[in-house]
Structures are given as C-alpha cells and as structure tokens.
Amino acid sequence: MGLLSDPNRRRALISLLTRLNTPICIVCYMAGVAWFMGLAFEPFTLRTYMSENAMGSTMVEERFPAGERALATGREFSAHKKRTGGMPVEWLMKTMQAKGLEVFTQRFSRTLPFPDENKERYMVRGTNVYGILRAPRAPRTEALVLSAPCSPGDNNNQAVGLLLGLAEYFRNQIYWAKDIIFLVNEHDLIGMQAWLEGYHHTNTTGMDWSPLQGRGGSIQAALSLELSSDIITSLDLVLEGLNGQLPNLDLANLFYAFCQKIGVLCTIQGKLQRNDWDSVSGYSHAVQTMMLMVMKQASGRPWGDHGLFLRYHIEAATIKGVNSFRQYKTDATTIGRLLEGMYRKLNNLLERLHQSYFFYLMPSLSHFVSIGYYMPAFGLLAVILLLRALDLWVQLSTPPQRTEDGSSPGVLSLLTPLVISHLTGVALYMLPIRFQEMAVEHFPVSETEAVVLTAIAVYTLLSPGTEQGWRVLKLVAVLYLAVLLGCTALINFSLGFILALTLVPVAAFVTPHVPKVLSAFILVILSPACTLLFSVFFFQELQEMPISFQDGWLLFLSVISQGILDHSLYGSLVYPLITLLVYPCWLLFWNILFWN
Amino acid sequence: PNIQQGRQRCIYGEVSPTEAGGGSDSPAPKPAASPPSVPRPKDDFQEELVIRPLHSGDIYTSFQFRTLWETDFTRENKVSHYRLFPKSLGQVISKFSVRELHISFTQGYWRTMQWGQPYLPSPPGAELWVWFQDSLTDVDGTWKELTNVLSGIFCASLNFIDSTNTVQPSASFKPLGIGNVTDHQIVCTENLTPWKKLLPCGSKAGLAVLLKSEKLFHSSFHSQAVHIRPVCKDDQCKTTSWELRQTLNVVFDLHNSGQGKNEWSLFKMFSRTLTEACPVASSSKIYIDITDNSQGEQFELSPATPLLSQAVVLGDRRTFSVYDLTQQITFGTMRSLNLLIRGKSSDMLRPLLHAERYVAGYGLQTGEIHTLMYNNHPYRSFPVLLLDSVPWYLRLYIHTLTVTSKGKDNKPSYIHYQPSKDRVRPHLLEMLVQLPPNSVTEVTLQFERALLKWTEYTPDPNHGFYVGSSVISSLVPSIVAMDTNNSRERPLFSSFFPSKEESSYFVRVYTEPLLVNLPTPDFSMPYNVICLTCTVVAVGYGSLYNLLTRSFQIEEPSPGLAKRIANIIRKMRGVPPL
C-alpha cells in the first residue's frame, strides 16, 4: 500500500496497467481457464478424508440379512401399485405398521404454472406415507431420514422394498439414538417438497398440503434411495442440490468409505474412478467428471430427491443403483448392508455434519477440490473486469480533448439504457408464465429476443451519444457485472464461472468502435441464452449421449421450461437471476456496441 | 391439606398429589396417606410391582418402594439411628431443612399416543423439585449446596441447574414451582446403582432382585425417581411421618426385547425370577392389569391367581390380578415365581389429552415454536394450563403469540408472561386455554435466535441447544364418567349419577424437548480465523481507508540553508530567486 501512497509510483503503476491492459487481460483469461482445467489433475487435488471423528474411528458391523425378502416386498409393492394405479397408501400403511413403525400420511396437491411435458403432469395430487422408528430411550429430538420415491411405471419398486426391509431390520435393533423416518414420497420432488414444507411448517412455494401428525425432532441427515433392478452393478452418488448447494463432504466420504469396505463399485456422475491419472485419457476422464459436476451444479436444479433437504440445513444425498453391462454384480443384501453401515455411523453423530467442506468439486469420488483451490480460477477472470474498469476510470478522469462538446454525459443518458434493459429482464421473467398458452407450444424466447435487440439497436443508433457517455455506461456495466458474478460465484461457483467464461470477454472488448456486424454476432454467440444452448450440447457430449441439432434445440426449450418450473415449484433462483440481472447486464453491452 | 406455606425452589415442579384432588396420579392400589390400622414398628417398608400390558404389544412395568418413618428430622437433637430409611437422604433432609424433595431421571419419551397415560409422568432428562421449610432463610445458597450434594449421591450433574434455567411461577399457580433442566442428562447404570443402594434390601432380595441394569436399559423408556414428603399419620393430620417413595418405570419394547412375539415373562423381561419377598417388607405384591382381558381373550396369565383388586386409576376403573410374595404359596413347588403373559396387541382408545411440539421454519435467524394440544373427548371441553419455559437465547416475539382451535382464534382466559433477561433468567409463559371437544389447539410463537458470546457455546455447539419440555396440566373428564352404556358389571344403584370424585382426574403431559440450532461460528480453527480477520482488518481496511480519504500531492523539499541565504541576498538585490 506504500506503493500506492507515493504519487509518482502510483502514476507509474497506473500507466503500466493502462498501457498493458489488454495483454494482462488476455493472460488473466488464459490463466483462469488453465487453472480451472488444472483442478482435475490428480496431483493438484486432495484425497478425501473423514473429518468427523464420530464417524471416523467408530467401528460398526453390518448384518442386514434380508435382501431377498426386501425384493419380494418390492414386488408386492409393485403389484399393489399397479392395482391402485398410483401410491398404494393403504398397503404401505399396513405394512409399515406391521413392522412396528408409527405410520402417518400427508396429502398434497399442486397445480403447475403450465403443463410439464417431460413428466406429463399439470394438476398434481398425491399422498406421502412415512413411518417413524422411535429410538429407544431417546427424547424425539433428532432424526434421520431414508426416503424412496414412488415413481410411475416399474421404477424404484426395489428401492421401496429395500426401504421396508431395512425398516423391519432396524426396528429390532436397540442401538438407535435418533429416530429414523422412512418416507415413501409420491410425485418425486413435488411430494418431497410438500413433506419438507409440512415437516418444517413453512410455505415457500404456495403448495397445498395437510399438516403432519408425527415428527421426530430436528433432522440431522437424509439419504434418498433409487433402485430399479434386483441386481445392480454399481452405485452412483448424487450430491448436487437446489441452487447448487452441496451436502457436507463427509457424507460423500461416508458413502465412499462403505463402498470400499463392502466392496461395491461406486461412481460419481456415473463415472468410475480411474487410477491412470498420468495418462491423457485418465486426465480427460477426471476433467469430464468434474465438468459434469460443474454443469449440474450450475443448473441449480435438485438432481435427486435429496436436493430439497439442503435448504433446511439437512445434509442429504441420493444413492442411485445403476444396472449397466459391467461384470460386477451386487445383490440387495449388500446394498442393505451398505445402508445399514451408513445409518449406524450417522446414528453415532454427536453434532450435525459440519467438520468437512461444504464447497467443493469432485473430479473423482476419492479426490476433491476445495473452495480455496477453485476460487483463484474465478478470481483470475473477475480481475479482468476490474482492470477494464480501472482503465475506463483513468480514461474518464484524464481531461478529454475538447473537440466538439466537452459536457459530461447527463444522468438521463445513463439511466435510460439501465432502466430499459431491466424492464426487458422483468418482461422476460413475467412473460412465459403469463402467456402460458403460448408457452405450451414453444417459448417465444428467440423471437422476443430478436425484436428486443433490434429495437435497442435502432433506439441507440438514433439517439445521439457522446464519447464520454459510452465510457461511463461501460464503467457502470463492467462493475455491475463484476459484483453480479462475484456474488453468484460465492453462492454457486459453477454458475458464476460459466457465466464469467462467456460474459467477461464480451465486457472486455465491446466498444462502439469495433466492427458492428461481427461484434454483434459474437455478442449474440456469447449471450446467456446461447451459453445455455452450448451447455446443453456440451452436457450431452459429456454424458456420452451426443444429440443432433434438432433434438438439442428441443432439449434447450425443455431445459428453459424446466428452469421456470424449478423456480415456481421449488424456489430455484437461477431463472430469476438470469432474466432479472444477467440478461439486462448483457443488454447494456449490446447497448454500448450500438452507441452512436 | 398437608401443604404448609413452604418456601419453594423447584425444578420442573409438580402439583402435589394431595393438592391435585384425590391423589390420582399415584397408583391407586395403595392410598398414599392411609393411617395404619394395626400397631406396627415405627418404620415400615412396602414394595410392589405393577405390570400393564400395553395395546401396542409393549409392556409397562412400574416398581414402587415405600419407606415410612415416624420421626422428626427437624427437631433439635439430630437423628442418628437409621434402620430402613437411608441415612444419606435422612441427613440431607435434616441438614438442608427440606420439606419435600422430588428427583427423577428419565431417559426416553413417554409415547402417550401408543401407551396411554403413565402412572407417574416425568419429562425426559433430570428433574429436581424441592420445598424447603419456612424456617430457612438463605434459599439460594441452600439450593446450590443441595444440588451439589444430590449430584454426588446420584452420580448426576444436577449442579448445572442455576438461575438461567429456573423460573418462578405466577401467583395463581402457587403450589407449583417450575424450573428447567437444560442439560441433557443421560440416565445410565451409574445412576441406577446409587438408587438401588437406598433400598433396605439393596438388590439382594425382594422385587429389587429384578433390577438388573443390562435388561432395564434394554428398553424403550426408563424413568427412576425418588420422592420424599411428609404424610399424615391420622385423620386430623396432627402429626406427620416421612415417606420415601422410590419408583422405577420401564417400558419393554415388543420388537427389541420380545423379538416380535407378544409373550412376556419375568425372566424374559428381567432375566431373573422371584424367589422371596424382601424380609423386612411388610407387604410385597405384584399387580397385573387385566382390565382389557375380563373375558381372557386378549392374553393369558400363568400361573393364575384368584386374588383380584379393583381401583380407579387415571379416571378409569381397572382390575388387577394380585400376587402376594409374602405368601409362600405364590412361589409354588418350584420355589420361584416366573409370571408368563401371552397376548396380542390391539387398538387403543385415543388418549383424551396429548400434546406435541416442534420448531418450524428454516435458516438460523428466526423460527417458530408450535405446540399442538389434542382434546380427543367427543363432547366435553376442558381447560388446560400450558406452561412454557424457554431459554433466553431464543428471543420470543410475544406479540406473535396465536392460539387457534378449529381454525378460530381461541383467547386464553389467563396469560402470565415473564420476559427473559439475557444470561440471567429464561422466558416464562403460562396460559389457561379452553380446549374445545374433539379438536386440536395450536399455540404458535415466533422467536429469533441469539448470537452467543464465543465462550458461551457448549463443547458441541453444532449439536444444537435444548429447550425443555412444556408442561400441560389439566383436569380431564374421566373415562368412567364418559362410559354411558354401562357395559361393565356395576351395581345399578352406582351408575345413575356419575360419582363426583370419578368425574375428572388430574393429568400432566410433558411435550418433547426441542433441539434448536443457533448461529454457530466455525470453532475448528479459531486461531486461523482470528489471525486472518485481524490481518484483513488491519492491513486491508486500514490502508484502503487511508488511500481513499487522503489526497496525495508532491511537495517541494524545503531548500537548504545555503540556498535560503542565497535567495535572501537575491531578493535584496531584486533578482528572481533561485
């Protein structure tokens, strides 16, 4: 700081920064991207380790014997499900009661803002059934949750069967210190949302539900189980929750530790772990795994039923049984033993899981990148914005050569583009739900956007602007973007990083003096909507399911509709963030390009 | 009648059974203060065990040991000769001028919905309630000493009870003194052993033989208590004698202990059988509740007994099979008694009054306490007294208090609220609410979570902080009075007008305690956090502030002496200075 308080040296530093501004920005951008890619390189990452002492050294034995019986229960459940054409509430209540649980139900109903084409639902009405295993000699202050969704068709019957089997086995054990809640939720996330809102007696999304009759105190941890076949080859761990929240890393460690102990193949993002990190294919495998996590986290959707628990500060994860064509086979007894082990260790917890990281990326199940390692990648991108802002500030503060008019730009000329672009954002936020009839066919995003962009271009070309004017506007826009991206990255690193990757170059190069048509094209390519489109293709590519452009476009539209649904059903914040803040910010740059 | 205006300092107090009208929360088979009809020694010991098969298939066993002693601890010359009464407690009574003392250790929560009402309600955790003689002057000091002594006797950490978790009740609630135990007392063998040592036969003979800790703690509910109080010796109540009542209530679980088969025996429950009564006991009996089994269809009992006893317990007329252990015939030819109960579980009548409580909301800033009180009586409403004591670190917003029944506002007829003082005393809220028939009454109250000082957090701050149970006391309409169709065999003359003393009975319900998370700093690396914060504040903020508030200008260095002299000369010559 002594450097800056010396005016001579300050001047020298500033002149250096302004003179070398463009090269420094380019270097920073490259370094940021390189840093990010380096995160997946195994020698640069940390091995996962169990931080929570209560789960680390304590030994538990897994003795769950009744996998076959659990599968038979699952088949019975499936038969009853078919007969009732939905959730077999009566049968589930009777079965849970027979196993010695306290059984309760919850009814809920919800009308979606517009029909969900993916899941073919509009008016949703359902019932959750849950049974509480009361821990002996515990005062109902803490609970754990095991849930399985009652999915349409033949999905997840095995999960419900295993849940009931575990309930019966757990009931006969004396060592429980926390109540265990066995929940079968209908209509997957909507049912889960209703149950969680009922349990915590909040109403954030305007859903109708009947109040819960039985509770088990404060929920410490939850697992959601998805199994669709009798024999599975591997278990996949899903961590990404609502708004990019992640459970404590110790939950992932616990799962990994038991997979190792029992000998079950485990994956994350559907990718097995590889040992050849020094080869190119090994490295690209790790990059793919990490990129999948980044994409999923950036989407802000709950990627399993567990995702909604995180809002309530309940550590939760989804465990998915995968049946691929691998050689390795695991039966239901083994999965039961794995879950038993995990629950016994969670039962030993004295405090909520808090020892390990809440902000991390995982290039494989055994390695993680903590916030201290990945934040510099974003920081390098964000510093570009600050450098550009500094450059503009210096240009503005040096007295301009008085050519035609030396008057500083009025507040009005600055305020008008700001207000107009935000109004456009508000319109974009409101329109899809207001005009849901239109939205059913397709989202008129592209058309609306084209109209808006042309209008702004015409408007700005017609209205007179000054050299000073666009500099002030750009300074405001650049700082706005820096604050916006910084806040986003703190909450949801992946979203912030992806937006920074595309928006920072736009913010850095745009001036009224670059070639208009080419720049407009680049600007559109790097707009939030196109970023989403590319992300859709990239995500499919990462999942090894490449799609044609036509399918990709349809998928893109359905992703937008899912985003809007997530916002109105579960309170996801990505859609309002993009429409109300990011898109107007991008429009400001569009405005600058067409500054007359 | 036997309550004089004693000074009180109470933890989780209870209305004395004699105040509650008819002594109804003590098991009725033995009237509490019956004057002895036959001459007997100056001290007397009785033991009994009540077994009640519950509708859920679980089994409820309740031990009671009563020692009566006609002595006066308060008189001048100290009592020094002890026979049946434990000396350690006798000394406590005389040293601290104790008038009544009630202490209980409970692990588990009484599940009213599955099990009905208990004979003696008790909240989870430890509970201590003491009345001092009015001759005592320094109540606070004595209280502190007493808790420390009792902690020693019962191997428990009762000394954590201080003013921050004790409240004084309002005037209308005179005999009840309330405080809170916020520590999460785990009841274990180390509390059971000193409790057993207070018995005259120890665990060597009599019913206490059954008290083996490995079985007692293999249960769903465990509650042990010691009650000391003076009782009347005769009808006029001119003289009193001391009563020590030790109780132990255990619920064995059908699935854990019974392996799912509803078949119980003394051996299966306690891994012991009975061979004799305690030799010094004047009475030693086992009661088995067979009310639901009048036709023998629900369960069977072997060996059978011809002795039957009837009593009104908790507003219900119950029938008991009685086994008298002082009779040699009870033990049969095997010289040991192993009661066998075989039965099936059935549906239970919903308890007339039960309650639950939970914390609503999410996040670490605010929350809402919901208390639900159910009145399951089909046509009668009754008032309940709700008592809530909330620690100061939950800042209650009392203006958000709502009481609703059946969707309508239910105005409490009496509210007493004493606000908390930070670090000194908790909130106290007492309300008299009328519960409409067949309804749920919901009491909600919002609160804000306080940020504690960093030394005030417990060693496990991320576990959360406990808020003690709220206490709901009520006179509940009796089931006997509710029974209009007279299916039970009763004399006709007794059933036309419901008798007064049976029309309602006293019930106390404890809700579950709450576990509330407070905003917690990261304690994992305080040194790093302190260093980082200090550095950021000192370096970053300081110098940035400096840069922003000052403007820097280049100042010409002051010229040297020679130059100054030269300038003066030049000035005098009229030439421009250097």
PDB file of N, CA and C in Angstrom, chain A residues 279-329:
ATOM      1  N   SER A 279      -1.947 -40.530 -17.508  1.00  0.00           N
ATOM      2  CA  SER A 279      -2.161 -40.635 -18.958  1.00  0.00           C
ATOM      3  C   SER A 279      -3.186 -39.582 -19.394  1.00  0.00           C
ATOM      4  N   VAL A 280      -3.202 -39.324 -20.701  1.00  0.00           N
ATOM      5  CA  VAL A 280      -4.103 -38.294 -21.219  1.00  0.00           C
ATOM      6  C   VAL A 280      -5.556 -38.706 -21.025  1.00  0.00           C
ATOM      7  N   SER A 281      -5.843 -39.984 -21.286  1.00  0.00           N
ATOM      8  CA  SER A 281      -7.243 -40.418 -21.163  1.00  0.00           C
ATOM      9  C   SER A 281      -7.685 -40.368 -19.711  1.00  0.00           C
ATOM     10  N   GLY A 282      -6.781 -40.695 -18.796  1.00  0.00           N
ATOM     11  CA  GLY A 282      -7.126 -40.629 -17.374  1.00  0.00           C
ATOM     12  C   GLY A 282      -7.437 -39.215 -16.957  1.00  0.00           C
ATOM     13  N   TYR A 283      -6.619 -38.285 -17.456  1.00  0.00           N
ATOM     14  CA  TYR A 283      -6.847 -36.886 -17.111  1.00  0.00           C
ATOM     15  C   TYR A 283      -8.158 -36.387 -17.701  1.00  0.00           C
ATOM     16  N   SER A 284      -8.396 -36.759 -18.979  1.00  0.00           N
ATOM     17  CA  SER A 284      -9.631 -36.260 -19.598  1.00  0.00           C
ATOM     18  C   SER A 284     -10.852 -36.875 -18.922  1.00  0.00           C
ATOM     19  N   HIS A 285     -10.707 -38.080 -18.391  1.00  0.00           N
ATOM     20  CA  HIS A 285     -11.794 -38.706 -17.641  1.00  0.00           C
ATOM     21  C   HIS A 285     -12.121 -37.870 -16.407  1.00  0.00           C
ATOM     22  N   ALA A 286     -11.072 -37.468 -15.700  1.00  0.00           N
ATOM     23  CA  ALA A 286     -11.272 -36.657 -14.495  1.00  0.00           C
ATOM     24  C   ALA A 286     -11.890 -35.311 -14.852  1.00  0.00           C
ATOM     25  N   VAL A 287     -11.425 -34.724 -15.983  1.00  0.00           N
ATOM     26  CA  VAL A 287     -11.992 -33.437 -16.409  1.00  0.00           C
ATOM     27  C   VAL A 287     -13.471 -33.598 -16.715  1.00  0.00           C
ATOM     28  N   GLN A 288     -13.802 -34.680 -17.411  1.00  0.00           N
ATOM     29  CA  GLN A 288     -15.212 -34.903 -17.747  1.00  0.00           C
ATOM     30  C   GLN A 288     -16.062 -35.023 -16.483  1.00  0.00           C
ATOM     31  N   THR A 289     -15.553 -35.807 -15.518  1.00  0.00           N
ATOM     32  CA  THR A 289     -16.314 -35.980 -14.275  1.00  0.00           C
ATOM     33  C   THR A 289     -16.536 -34.636 -13.598  1.00  0.00           C
ATOM     34  N   MET A 290     -15.462 -33.839 -13.546  1.00  0.00           N
ATOM     35  CA  MET A 290     -15.587 -32.558 -12.863  1.00  0.00           C
ATOM     36  C   MET A 290     -16.501 -31.619 -13.644  1.00  0.00           C
ATOM     37  N   MET A 291     -16.372 -31.640 -14.974  1.00  0.00           N
ATOM     38  CA  MET A 291     -17.211 -30.758 -15.786  1.00  0.00           C
ATOM     39  C   MET A 291     -18.690 -31.115 -15.619  1.00  0.00           C
ATOM     40  N   LEU A 292     -18.977 -32.419 -15.527  1.00  0.00           N
ATOM     41  CA  LEU A 292     -20.370 -32.817 -15.313  1.00  0.00           C
ATOM     42  C   LEU A 292     -20.889 -32.244 -14.003  1.00  0.00           C
ATOM     43  N   MET A 293     -20.035 -32.299 -12.986  1.00  0.00           N
ATOM     44  CA  MET A 293     -20.459 -31.751 -11.702  1.00  0.00           C
ATOM     45  C   MET A 293     -20.688 -30.249 -11.818  1.00  0.00           C
ATOM     46  N   VAL A 294     -19.778 -29.570 -12.549  1.00  0.00           N
ATOM     47  CA  VAL A 294     -19.915 -28.121 -12.708  1.00  0.00           C
ATOM     48  C   VAL A 294     -21.203 -27.787 -13.443  1.00  0.00           C
ATOM     49  N   MET A 295     -21.481 -28.541 -14.510  1.00  0.00           N
ATOM     50  CA  MET A 295     -22.704 -28.264 -15.276  1.00  0.00           C
ATOM     51  C   MET A 295     -23.937 -28.499 -14.416  1.00  0.00           C
ATOM     52  N   LYS A 296     -23.930 -29.599 -13.678  1.00  0.00           N
ATOM     53  CA  LYS A 296     -25.105 -29.918 -12.863  1.00  0.00           C
ATOM     54  C   LYS A 296     -25.288 -28.882 -11.765  1.00  0.00           C
ATOM     55  N   GLN A 297     -24.181 -28.492 -11.163  1.00  0.00           N
ATOM     56  CA  GLN A 297     -24.295 -27.518 -10.087  1.00  0.00           C
ATOM     57  C   GLN A 297     -24.769 -26.173 -10.634  1.00  0.00           C
ATOM     58  N   ALA A 298     -24.253 -25.815 -11.805  1.00  0.00           N
ATOM     59  CA  ALA A 298     -24.607 -24.518 -12.383  1.00  0.00           C
ATOM     60  C   ALA A 298     -26.089 -24.446 -12.715  1.00  0.00           C
ATOM     61  N   SER A 299     -26.672 -25.617 -13.045  1.00  0.00           N
ATOM     62  CA  SER A 299     -28.085 -25.599 -13.431  1.00  0.00           C
ATOM     63  C   SER A 299     -28.974 -25.212 -12.246  1.00  0.00           C
ATOM     64  N   GLY A 300     -28.500 -25.389 -11.007  1.00  0.00           N
ATOM     65  CA  GLY A 300     -29.289 -25.002  -9.845  1.00  0.00           C
ATOM     66  C   GLY A 300     -30.497 -25.874  -9.592  1.00  0.00           C
ATOM     67  N   ARG A 301     -30.570 -27.006 -10.294  1.00  0.00           N
ATOM     68  CA  ARG A 301     -31.715 -27.894 -10.072  1.00  0.00           C
ATOM     69  C   ARG A 301     -31.383 -28.903  -8.985  1.00  0.00           C
ATOM     70  N   PRO A 302     -32.377 -29.419  -8.279  1.00  0.00           N
ATOM     71  CA  PRO A 302     -32.115 -30.580  -7.433  1.00  0.00           C
ATOM     72  C   PRO A 302     -32.004 -31.817  -8.318  1.00  0.00           C
ATOM     73  N   TRP A 303     -30.862 -32.490  -8.296  1.00  0.00           N
ATOM     74  CA  TRP A 303     -30.659 -33.635  -9.189  1.00  0.00           C
ATOM     75  C   TRP A 303     -31.097 -34.940  -8.556  1.00  0.00           C
ATOM     76  N   GLY A 304     -31.831 -34.874  -7.492  1.00  0.00           N
ATOM     77  CA  GLY A 304     -32.396 -36.053  -6.844  1.00  0.00           C
ATOM     78  C   GLY A 304     -33.286 -35.536  -5.734  1.00  0.00           C
ATOM     79  N   ASP A 305     -34.002 -36.450  -5.085  1.00  0.00           N
ATOM     80  CA  ASP A 305     -34.916 -36.010  -4.028  1.00  0.00           C
ATOM     81  C   ASP A 305     -34.186 -35.359  -2.863  1.00  0.00           C
ATOM     82  N   HIS A 306     -32.912 -35.669  -2.744  1.00  0.00           N
ATOM     83  CA  HIS A 306     -32.163 -35.115  -1.616  1.00  0.00           C
ATOM     84  C   HIS A 306     -31.991 -33.606  -1.732  1.00  0.00           C
ATOM     85  N   GLY A 307     -32.064 -33.098  -2.998  1.00  0.00           N
ATOM     86  CA  GLY A 307     -31.690 -31.719  -3.248  1.00  0.00           C
ATOM     87  C   GLY A 307     -32.492 -30.711  -2.463  1.00  0.00           C
ATOM     88  N   LEU A 308     -33.709 -31.081  -2.087  1.00  0.00           N
ATOM     89  CA  LEU A 308     -34.566 -30.128  -1.388  1.00  0.00           C
ATOM     90  C   LEU A 308     -34.276 -30.060   0.099  1.00  0.00           C
ATOM     91  N   PHE A 309     -33.617 -31.101   0.621  1.00  0.00           N
ATOM     92  CA  PHE A 309     -33.303 -31.101   2.058  1.00  0.00           C
ATOM     93  C   PHE A 309     -32.308 -30.000   2.404  1.00  0.00           C
ATOM     94  N   LEU A 310     -31.453 -29.664   1.425  1.00  0.00           N
ATOM     95  CA  LEU A 310     -30.298 -28.821   1.747  1.00  0.00           C
ATOM     96  C   LEU A 310     -30.720 -27.433   2.207  1.00  0.00           C
ATOM     97  N   ARG A 311     -31.868 -26.956   1.710  1.00  0.00           N
ATOM     98  CA  ARG A 311     -32.364 -25.654   2.137  1.00  0.00           C
ATOM     99  C   ARG A 311     -32.558 -25.612   3.653  1.00  0.00           C
ATOM    100  N   TYR A 312     -32.936 -26.776   4.226  1.00  0.00           N
ATOM    101  CA  TYR A 312     -33.237 -26.833   5.654  1.00  0.00           C
ATOM    102  C   TYR A 312     -32.002 -27.191   6.475  1.00  0.00           C
ATOM    103  N   HIS A 313     -30.844 -27.064   5.876  1.00  0.00           N
ATOM    104  CA  HIS A 313     -29.583 -27.369   6.544  1.00  0.00           C
ATOM    105  C   HIS A 313     -29.542 -28.834   6.993  1.00  0.00           C
ATOM    106  N   ILE A 314     -30.081 -29.704   6.131  1.00  0.00           N
ATOM    107  CA  ILE A 314     -30.026 -31.138   6.398  1.00  0.00           C
ATOM    108  C   ILE A 314     -29.101 -31.735   5.350  1.00  0.00           C
ATOM    109  N   GLU A 315     -28.063 -32.409   5.793  1.00  0.00           N
ATOM    110  CA  GLU A 315     -27.123 -32.990   4.836  1.00  0.00           C
ATOM    111  C   GLU A 315     -27.795 -34.182   4.172  1.00  0.00           C
ATOM    112  N   ALA A 316     -27.811 -34.191   2.839  1.00  0.00           N
ATOM    113  CA  ALA A 316     -28.545 -35.246   2.164  1.00  0.00           C
ATOM    114  C   ALA A 316     -27.887 -35.585   0.840  1.00  0.00           C
ATOM    115  N   ALA A 317     -28.055 -36.826   0.424  1.00  0.00           N
ATOM    116  CA  ALA A 317     -27.537 -37.270  -0.865  1.00  0.00           C
ATOM    117  C   ALA A 317     -28.481 -38.325  -1.421  1.00  0.00           C
ATOM    118  N   THR A 318     -28.425 -38.508  -2.742  1.00  0.00           N
ATOM    119  CA  THR A 318     -29.208 -39.565  -3.366  1.00  0.00           C
ATOM    120  C   THR A 318     -28.265 -40.681  -3.775  1.00  0.00           C
ATOM    121  N   ILE A 319     -28.664 -41.911  -3.508  1.00  0.00           N
ATOM    122  CA  ILE A 319     -27.877 -43.063  -3.947  1.00  0.00           C
ATOM    123  C   ILE A 319     -28.689 -43.782  -5.005  1.00  0.00           C
ATOM    124  N   LYS A 320     -28.098 -43.884  -6.194  1.00  0.00           N
ATOM    125  CA  LYS A 320     -28.803 -44.481  -7.321  1.00  0.00           C
ATOM    126  C   LYS A 320     -28.167 -45.815  -7.666  1.00  0.00           C
ATOM    127  N   GLY A 321     -28.981 -46.824  -7.786  1.00  0.00           N
ATOM    128  CA  GLY A 321     -28.464 -48.105  -8.249  1.00  0.00           C
ATOM    129  C   GLY A 321     -28.419 -48.108  -9.760  1.00  0.00           C
ATOM    130  N   VAL A 322     -27.287 -48.491 -10.324  1.00  0.00           N
ATOM    131  CA  VAL A 322     -27.128 -48.494 -11.773  1.00  0.00           C
ATOM    132  C   VAL A 322     -26.961 -49.939 -12.221  1.00  0.00           C
ATOM    133  N   ASN A 323     -27.709 -50.328 -13.229  1.00  0.00           N
ATOM    134  CA  ASN A 323     -27.523 -51.662 -13.793  1.00  0.00           C
ATOM    135  C   ASN A 323     -27.032 -51.521 -15.214  1.00  0.00           C
ATOM    136  N   SER A 324     -25.725 -51.530 -15.387  1.00  0.00           N
ATOM    137  CA  SER A 324     -25.164 -51.456 -16.732  1.00  0.00           C
ATOM    138  C   SER A 324     -24.648 -52.850 -17.082  1.00  0.00           C
ATOM    139  N   PHE A 325     -23.870 -52.925 -18.132  1.00  0.00           N
ATOM    140  CA  PHE A 325     -23.460 -54.261 -18.574  1.00  0.00           C
ATOM    141  C   PHE A 325     -22.077 -54.622 -18.046  1.00  0.00           C
ATOM    142  N   ARG A 326     -21.780 -54.142 -16.864  1.00  0.00           N
ATOM    143  CA  ARG A 326     -20.485 -54.499 -16.290  1.00  0.00           C
ATOM    144  C   ARG A 326     -20.559 -55.905 -15.712  1.00  0.00           C
ATOM    145  N   GLN A 327     -19.384 -56.445 -15.467  1.00  0.00           N
ATOM    146  CA  GLN A 327     -19.308 -57.811 -14.951  1.00  0.00           C
ATOM    147  C   GLN A 327     -19.755 -57.885 -13.499  1.00  0.00           C
ATOM    148  N   TYR A 328     -19.497 -56.803 -12.813  1.00  0.00           N
ATOM    149  CA  TYR A 328     -19.602 -56.791 -11.365  1.00  0.00           C
ATOM    150  C   TYR A 328     -21.065 -56.780 -10.946  1.00  0.00           C
ATOM    151  N   LYS A 329     -21.460 -57.714 -10.079  1.00  0.00           N
ATOM    152  CA  LYS A 329     -22.877 -57.762  -9.669  1.00  0.00           C
ATOM    153  C   LYS A 329     -22.979 -57.597  -8.159  1.00  0.00           C
TER     154      LYS A 329
END
